[in-house]
XYZ file of C-alpha atoms in Angstrom:
419
model
C -25.377 11.625 5.206
C -26.501 12.995 1.774
C -29.337 11.004 0.173
C -27.176 10.052 -2.841
C -24.526 8.494 -0.612
C -27.126 6.721 1.513
C -28.728 5.118 -1.571
C -25.325 4.172 -2.969
C -24.207 2.611 0.336
C -27.446 0.647 0.668
C -27.195 -0.929 -2.790
C -23.444 -1.526 -2.569
C -23.144 -2.781 1.003
C -22.478 -6.355 -0.183
C -19.961 -5.363 -2.876
C -16.207 -5.244 -2.352
C -14.990 -1.935 -0.967
C -11.592 -0.691 0.190
C -11.044 0.836 3.639
C -8.125 2.998 4.767
C -7.693 3.803 8.463
C -5.549 6.885 9.108
C -4.211 7.181 12.662
C -2.248 10.119 14.106
C 0.928 8.841 15.723
C 1.931 9.989 19.212
C -1.308 11.900 19.814
C -0.779 11.652 23.581
C 2.569 13.421 23.220
C 1.001 16.184 21.119
C -1.670 16.716 23.800
C 0.936 16.692 26.574
C 3.281 19.153 24.869
C 0.833 21.530 23.165
C -2.319 20.933 25.350
C -5.629 19.292 24.426
C -7.064 22.317 22.628
C -4.216 22.252 20.139
C -4.587 18.470 19.896
C -8.256 18.852 18.966
C -7.362 21.607 16.521
C -4.859 19.346 14.752
C -7.479 16.571 14.488
C -9.924 19.074 12.916
C -7.273 20.162 10.423
C -6.556 16.544 9.476
C -10.272 15.983 8.863
C -10.385 19.005 6.541
C -7.306 17.797 4.609
C -8.849 14.351 4.151
C -12.227 15.790 3.173
C -11.212 18.693 0.933
C -7.860 17.668 -0.540
C -7.210 13.952 -0.318
C -10.636 12.715 -1.414
C -10.448 15.042 -4.441
C -6.991 13.697 -5.343
C -8.145 10.089 -4.926
C -11.092 10.688 -7.265
C -8.750 12.239 -9.789
C -6.550 9.135 -9.505
C -9.192 6.370 -9.729
C -12.350 7.990 -11.108
C -14.374 11.109 -10.336
C -17.703 9.278 -9.980
C -16.523 6.951 -7.218
C -18.199 7.286 -3.814
C -15.883 7.854 -0.828
C -17.074 8.123 2.777
C -15.054 9.817 5.519
C -15.825 8.988 9.161
C -14.107 9.571 12.486
C -13.870 6.076 14.042
C -11.894 7.131 17.131
C -10.773 10.539 18.373
C -7.579 10.518 16.283
C -8.440 7.815 13.703
C -10.220 8.497 10.409
C -11.738 5.941 8.029
C -11.835 6.455 4.271
C -14.205 3.934 2.674
C -13.842 3.718 -1.100
C -16.690 1.858 -2.787
C -14.525 0.080 -5.322
C -12.517 -3.160 -5.535
C -9.152 -1.461 -5.912
C -6.085 -3.238 -7.268
C -3.031 -3.522 -5.035
C -1.319 -1.051 -7.348
C -4.102 1.529 -6.830
C -4.096 0.880 -3.078
C -0.383 1.657 -2.910
C -0.861 4.842 -4.962
C -3.614 6.036 -2.612
C -1.602 5.088 0.476
C 1.335 7.152 -0.829
C -1.002 10.027 -1.688
C -2.503 10.099 1.831
C 0.852 9.764 3.541
C 2.643 12.425 1.506
C -0.214 14.948 1.738
C -0.455 14.630 5.534
C 3.192 14.483 6.598
C 4.127 17.428 4.343
C 1.312 19.632 5.632
C 2.112 22.314 8.263
C -0.457 21.972 11.076
C -1.240 25.288 12.765
C -1.390 25.830 16.519
C -3.970 28.034 18.295
C -2.723 31.544 19.093
C 0.732 30.751 17.773
C 2.502 31.722 14.587
C 4.390 28.428 14.475
C 3.221 25.131 13.006
C 4.165 21.477 13.436
C 4.258 18.368 11.295
C 2.565 15.153 12.321
C 3.157 11.491 11.484
C 0.502 8.909 10.667
C 0.057 5.156 10.408
C -2.250 3.655 7.764
C -4.049 0.304 7.883
C -5.916 -0.981 4.836
C -8.106 -3.875 3.753
C -10.735 -4.613 1.127
C -13.754 -6.876 1.449
C -17.492 -7.221 0.911
C -17.741 -8.447 4.508
C -19.196 -6.171 7.198
C -16.095 -6.982 9.263
C -13.875 -4.995 6.904
C -13.105 -2.510 9.699
C -11.835 -5.342 11.891
C -9.465 -6.389 9.107
C -8.243 -2.827 8.571
C -7.719 -2.404 12.321
C -5.636 -5.591 12.345
C -3.502 -4.054 9.611
C -3.189 -0.778 11.528
C -2.241 -2.596 14.732
C 0.385 -4.708 12.979
C 1.863 -1.636 11.266
C 2.344 0.004 14.674
C 3.891 -3.153 16.146
C 6.386 -3.272 13.277
C 7.104 0.487 13.353
C 6.082 0.975 9.710
C 3.728 3.613 8.357
C 1.488 1.236 6.393
C 0.165 -2.334 6.388
C -2.363 -4.111 4.177
C -4.315 -7.154 5.365
C -5.860 -9.575 2.898
C -9.409 -10.006 4.185
C -9.712 -13.264 2.242
C -7.534 -14.888 4.888
C -9.964 -13.896 7.666
C -13.214 -14.349 5.768
C -12.315 -17.987 5.128
C -11.427 -19.265 8.567
C -10.579 -22.655 7.107
C -7.625 -21.027 5.381
C -6.481 -19.423 8.617
C -7.006 -22.556 10.702
C -6.103 -25.178 8.108
C -3.313 -23.426 6.249
C -1.038 -26.368 6.999
C -3.524 -28.633 5.192
C -3.487 -26.278 2.215
C 0.306 -26.274 2.180
C 0.330 -30.086 2.209
C -2.391 -30.130 -0.452
C -0.126 -28.044 -2.723
C 2.811 -30.340 -2.015
C 0.849 -33.565 -2.596
C -0.728 -32.324 -5.842
C 2.337 -30.448 -7.087
C 0.419 -27.162 -7.318
C 3.343 -24.884 -6.434
C 3.624 -22.622 -9.446
C 6.101 -19.929 -10.523
C 4.331 -16.840 -11.830
C 6.804 -15.196 -14.187
C 7.277 -11.417 -14.351
C 9.169 -10.167 -17.414
C 12.412 -8.175 -17.354
C 13.124 -5.998 -20.401
C 16.404 -4.977 -22.008
C 16.214 -1.174 -22.205
C 18.388 -1.047 -25.332
C 16.449 -3.532 -27.468
C 13.027 -3.266 -25.703
C 12.905 -7.068 -25.732
C 12.039 -9.370 -22.822
C 15.249 -11.172 -21.914
C 14.281 -13.028 -18.719
C 11.584 -13.576 -16.087
C 11.526 -13.426 -12.297
C 9.793 -16.454 -10.743
C 7.334 -15.615 -7.939
C 5.883 -18.489 -5.880
C 2.125 -18.961 -5.885
C -0.014 -21.583 -4.110
C -3.701 -22.508 -4.506
C -6.535 -23.604 -2.246
C -8.876 -26.459 -3.166
C -11.195 -24.056 -5.018
C -8.345 -22.816 -7.186
C -7.990 -19.427 -5.475
C -4.447 -18.058 -5.527
C -2.652 -17.654 -2.186
C -0.160 -14.798 -2.178
C 3.240 -15.162 -0.433
C 2.347 -12.855 2.470
C -0.256 -15.441 3.489
C 1.789 -18.635 3.361
C 5.546 -17.914 3.509
C 5.806 -17.306 7.262
C 3.502 -20.214 8.119
C 5.316 -22.608 5.785
C 8.654 -21.776 7.404
C 7.187 -22.164 10.868
C 5.747 -25.580 9.930
C 9.008 -26.666 8.263
C 7.275 -27.091 4.896
C 8.997 -24.216 3.126
C 12.007 -26.289 1.877
C 9.627 -28.721 0.170
C 7.694 -25.854 -1.447
C 10.984 -24.403 -2.665
C 12.054 -27.774 -4.040
C 8.825 -28.049 -6.050
C 9.207 -24.468 -7.264
C 12.767 -25.185 -8.397
C 11.535 -28.352 -10.183
C 9.013 -26.307 -12.166
C 11.564 -23.613 -13.006
C 14.088 -26.204 -14.206
C 11.363 -27.872 -16.261
C 10.322 -24.603 -17.933
C 13.936 -23.679 -18.678
C 14.601 -27.067 -20.284
C 11.391 -26.987 -22.281
C 11.389 -23.391 -23.480
C 14.993 -22.224 -23.094
C 13.845 -19.089 -21.270
C 15.986 -17.255 -18.725
C 14.471 -17.252 -15.222
C 15.584 -15.762 -11.912
C 14.705 -17.331 -8.562
C 14.652 -15.589 -5.173
C 16.672 -16.892 -2.236
C 17.193 -15.148 1.088
C 20.100 -15.620 3.468
C 18.309 -18.366 5.431
C 17.673 -20.283 2.177
C 21.386 -20.221 1.431
C 22.111 -21.431 4.963
C 19.576 -24.267 4.584
C 21.586 -27.334 3.470
C 18.553 -29.078 1.935
C 17.571 -26.130 -0.275
C 21.173 -25.465 -1.255
C 21.935 -29.112 -2.072
C 18.687 -29.600 -4.006
C 19.246 -26.443 -6.077
C 22.860 -27.220 -6.959
C 22.052 -30.846 -7.843
C 19.214 -29.786 -10.150
C 21.393 -27.161 -11.832
C 24.150 -29.709 -12.375
C 21.932 -32.590 -13.530
C 19.836 -30.526 -15.941
C 22.502 -28.170 -17.305
C 20.307 -25.081 -16.748
C 22.967 -22.825 -15.186
C 23.351 -20.474 -18.194
C 19.587 -19.796 -18.072
C 19.358 -19.198 -14.316
C 19.840 -16.118 -12.112
C 19.685 -16.301 -8.321
C 18.402 -13.130 -6.660
C 19.602 -12.725 -3.083
C 16.850 -11.128 -0.978
C 17.254 -9.049 2.186
C 21.021 -8.776 1.674
C 21.258 -6.486 4.708
C 20.643 -9.561 6.903
C 23.747 -11.374 5.665
C 25.866 -12.116 8.708
C 28.550 -14.267 7.087
C 29.784 -13.184 3.675
C 32.131 -16.163 3.471
C 29.237 -18.638 3.505
C 27.343 -16.663 0.870
C 30.406 -16.241 -1.356
C 31.139 -19.965 -1.101
C 27.593 -20.621 -2.314
C 28.006 -18.064 -5.121
C 31.313 -19.636 -6.175
C 29.678 -23.082 -6.232
C 26.748 -22.093 -8.470
C 28.903 -19.922 -10.730
C 30.764 -23.097 -11.737
C 27.595 -23.842 -13.724
C 27.358 -20.327 -15.262
C 24.587 -19.186 -12.915
C 24.271 -15.399 -12.569
C 23.834 -13.621 -9.195
C 21.713 -10.553 -8.448
C 21.208 -8.458 -5.318
C 17.496 -7.688 -4.938
C 15.950 -4.503 -3.481
C 19.242 -2.605 -3.577
C 19.148 0.907 -2.137
C 16.918 0.277 0.877
C 18.689 1.961 3.764
C 20.925 3.849 1.287
C 24.055 2.267 2.786
C 24.606 -1.205 1.375
C 27.347 -0.647 -1.212
C 29.422 -3.044 0.864
C 27.210 -5.929 -0.298
C 28.334 -5.317 -3.879
C 31.974 -5.114 -2.815
C 31.777 -8.216 -0.625
C 29.789 -10.406 -3.016
C 30.622 -11.530 -6.543
C 27.423 -10.351 -8.226
C 26.386 -9.813 -11.860
C 23.276 -7.661 -11.364
C 21.768 -5.330 -8.823
C 18.056 -4.534 -8.771
C 17.327 -0.986 -7.573
C 14.499 -1.041 -5.049
C 11.100 0.193 -6.163
C 10.894 2.699 -3.300
C 13.612 4.668 -5.122
C 12.503 4.045 -8.706
C 8.946 5.274 -8.109
C 10.410 8.625 -6.967
C 12.897 8.896 -9.838
C 11.271 12.135 -11.038
C 12.392 13.841 -7.802
C 15.856 15.342 -8.131
C 17.266 13.936 -4.881
C 16.226 10.377 -5.768
C 17.313 10.768 -9.384
C 20.781 11.808 -8.225
C 20.944 8.906 -5.769
C 19.961 6.411 -8.479
C 22.510 7.947 -10.862
C 25.236 7.398 -8.267
C 24.230 3.742 -7.902
C 24.257 3.248 -11.686
C 27.652 4.939 -12.052
C 29.137 2.833 -9.252
C 27.787 -0.385 -10.801
C 29.128 0.468 -14.248
C 32.572 1.011 -12.725
C 32.277 -2.461 -11.163
C 30.955 -3.931 -14.479
C 27.652 -4.875 -12.847
C 24.376 -4.672 -14.773
C 21.484 -2.698 -13.249
C 17.758 -3.561 -13.179
C 15.095 -0.989 -12.262
C 12.173 -2.483 -10.317
C 8.617 -1.029 -10.080
C 8.669 0.543 -13.539
C 4.934 1.182 -13.435
C 4.429 3.690 -16.250
C 6.003 5.217 -19.359
C 7.217 8.305 -17.492
C 9.326 6.194 -15.105
C 10.612 4.068 -17.996
C 11.818 7.182 -19.825
C 13.700 8.346 -16.725
C 15.209 4.878 -16.297
C 16.413 4.798 -19.905
C 17.741 8.374 -19.730
C 20.272 7.439 -17.028
C 21.387 4.297 -18.841
C 19.907 1.625 -16.571
C 20.280 -1.704 -18.379
C 16.968 -3.448 -17.635
C 13.427 -2.656 -16.448
C 10.848 -4.672 -14.504
C 7.391 -3.643 -13.345
C 3.720 -3.512 -14.309
C 4.427 -1.264 -17.309
C 6.686 -4.008 -18.685
C 4.389 -6.838 -17.641
C 2.581 -8.391 -14.675
C 3.439 -11.841 -13.246
C 1.862 -14.498 -15.471
C 1.660 -18.273 -15.783
C 3.833 -20.188 -18.209
C 0.611 -20.857 -20.170
C 0.081 -17.126 -20.656
C 3.674 -16.697 -21.770
C 4.206 -19.625 -24.137
C 0.670 -20.753 -24.999
C -1.921 -23.226 -23.799
C -0.878 -26.085 -26.096
C 2.688 -26.028 -24.865
C 1.416 -26.034 -21.277
C -0.476 -29.288 -21.910
C 2.650 -30.925 -23.317
C 4.803 -29.789 -20.398
C 2.438 -31.343 -17.830
C 2.616 -34.617 -19.755
C 6.436 -34.482 -19.825
C 6.505 -33.732 -16.099
C 4.491 -36.888 -15.290
C 6.773 -39.032 -17.418
C 9.972 -37.612 -15.968
C 9.021 -37.878 -12.264
């Protein structure tokens, strides 16, 4: 190891770093079909791509002075350690960079004029803990189990075993102290460039005030039968903020939420009692899992009595769910970020155009998700998409950040008096 890297690693060993594990898929098959010499040759080529191309591109993306170490952890697994506390947005950019560079590269074979393409799986984590590789390997393992090319594991969950072991206590702590909070991400009208509504994203907190992200608590809360109560508290806060500030907010429900009689009854009662329907949009998640359109349409018909709007979230995943628009009485569709972030590629631009044209024929408004920079926003506006949402428009924020600290103090006082 060069002296500069050794000194840097020594003084930064206790600082947060980000680790990517890159694993060649089906390496045994490659060895069996093309023999072990070609297998070894492909591994050597991957190492050169990571070392000479990908590291250079990463530095161009996040900063040229950053230190990045490349090691071979197993025969067909490489570790890229980036000595920086990367944001989730940067992690996703680097993941996409690694994936696209590798899968699009023609790997040569010994003594043959032909070449092959390979597939990879990526596991990622960030931590100051020496066990960061364990966390990244957990991510890699889970990605393989779920047949996806990438998984990120939040090391915070593993570094604080009390959270892992006592997550139920934390869930109950949030319920008892009414800590469930909607973080609101703005949605912009592309014609006026004004924020016209917010999407509510559930956040919980541990006893030290650290934020717990949904990927940590959603599954556990459903398993422990605490999710309906968390949803009820979230809905309470959303209703309260709508009444207080007259802002338009959308709330996410999946098919199982709609099937849950407690969640459905609580939501409809609160809409009816507080007259917030005109300010509320319900976003239906994972619409591809809908098994009974009659049940969902009955729910939609019920809430639309109170002027609630309906949106289909993550539209375009799978490229084949136009039937959900035709079978459901919806007002908006939100085009999935996996398409929007590739809008500058002709094939994706044409696909998005077809979705927009179809929706306009059906008199359905369109929202572009993952609008992360000005370039994407310009594309989105150029094809007449109605609304934009993403980090370029604004990150999820508390009601205090949106309306001001003084108003937040008043709202907490009103909440105590009204409950």
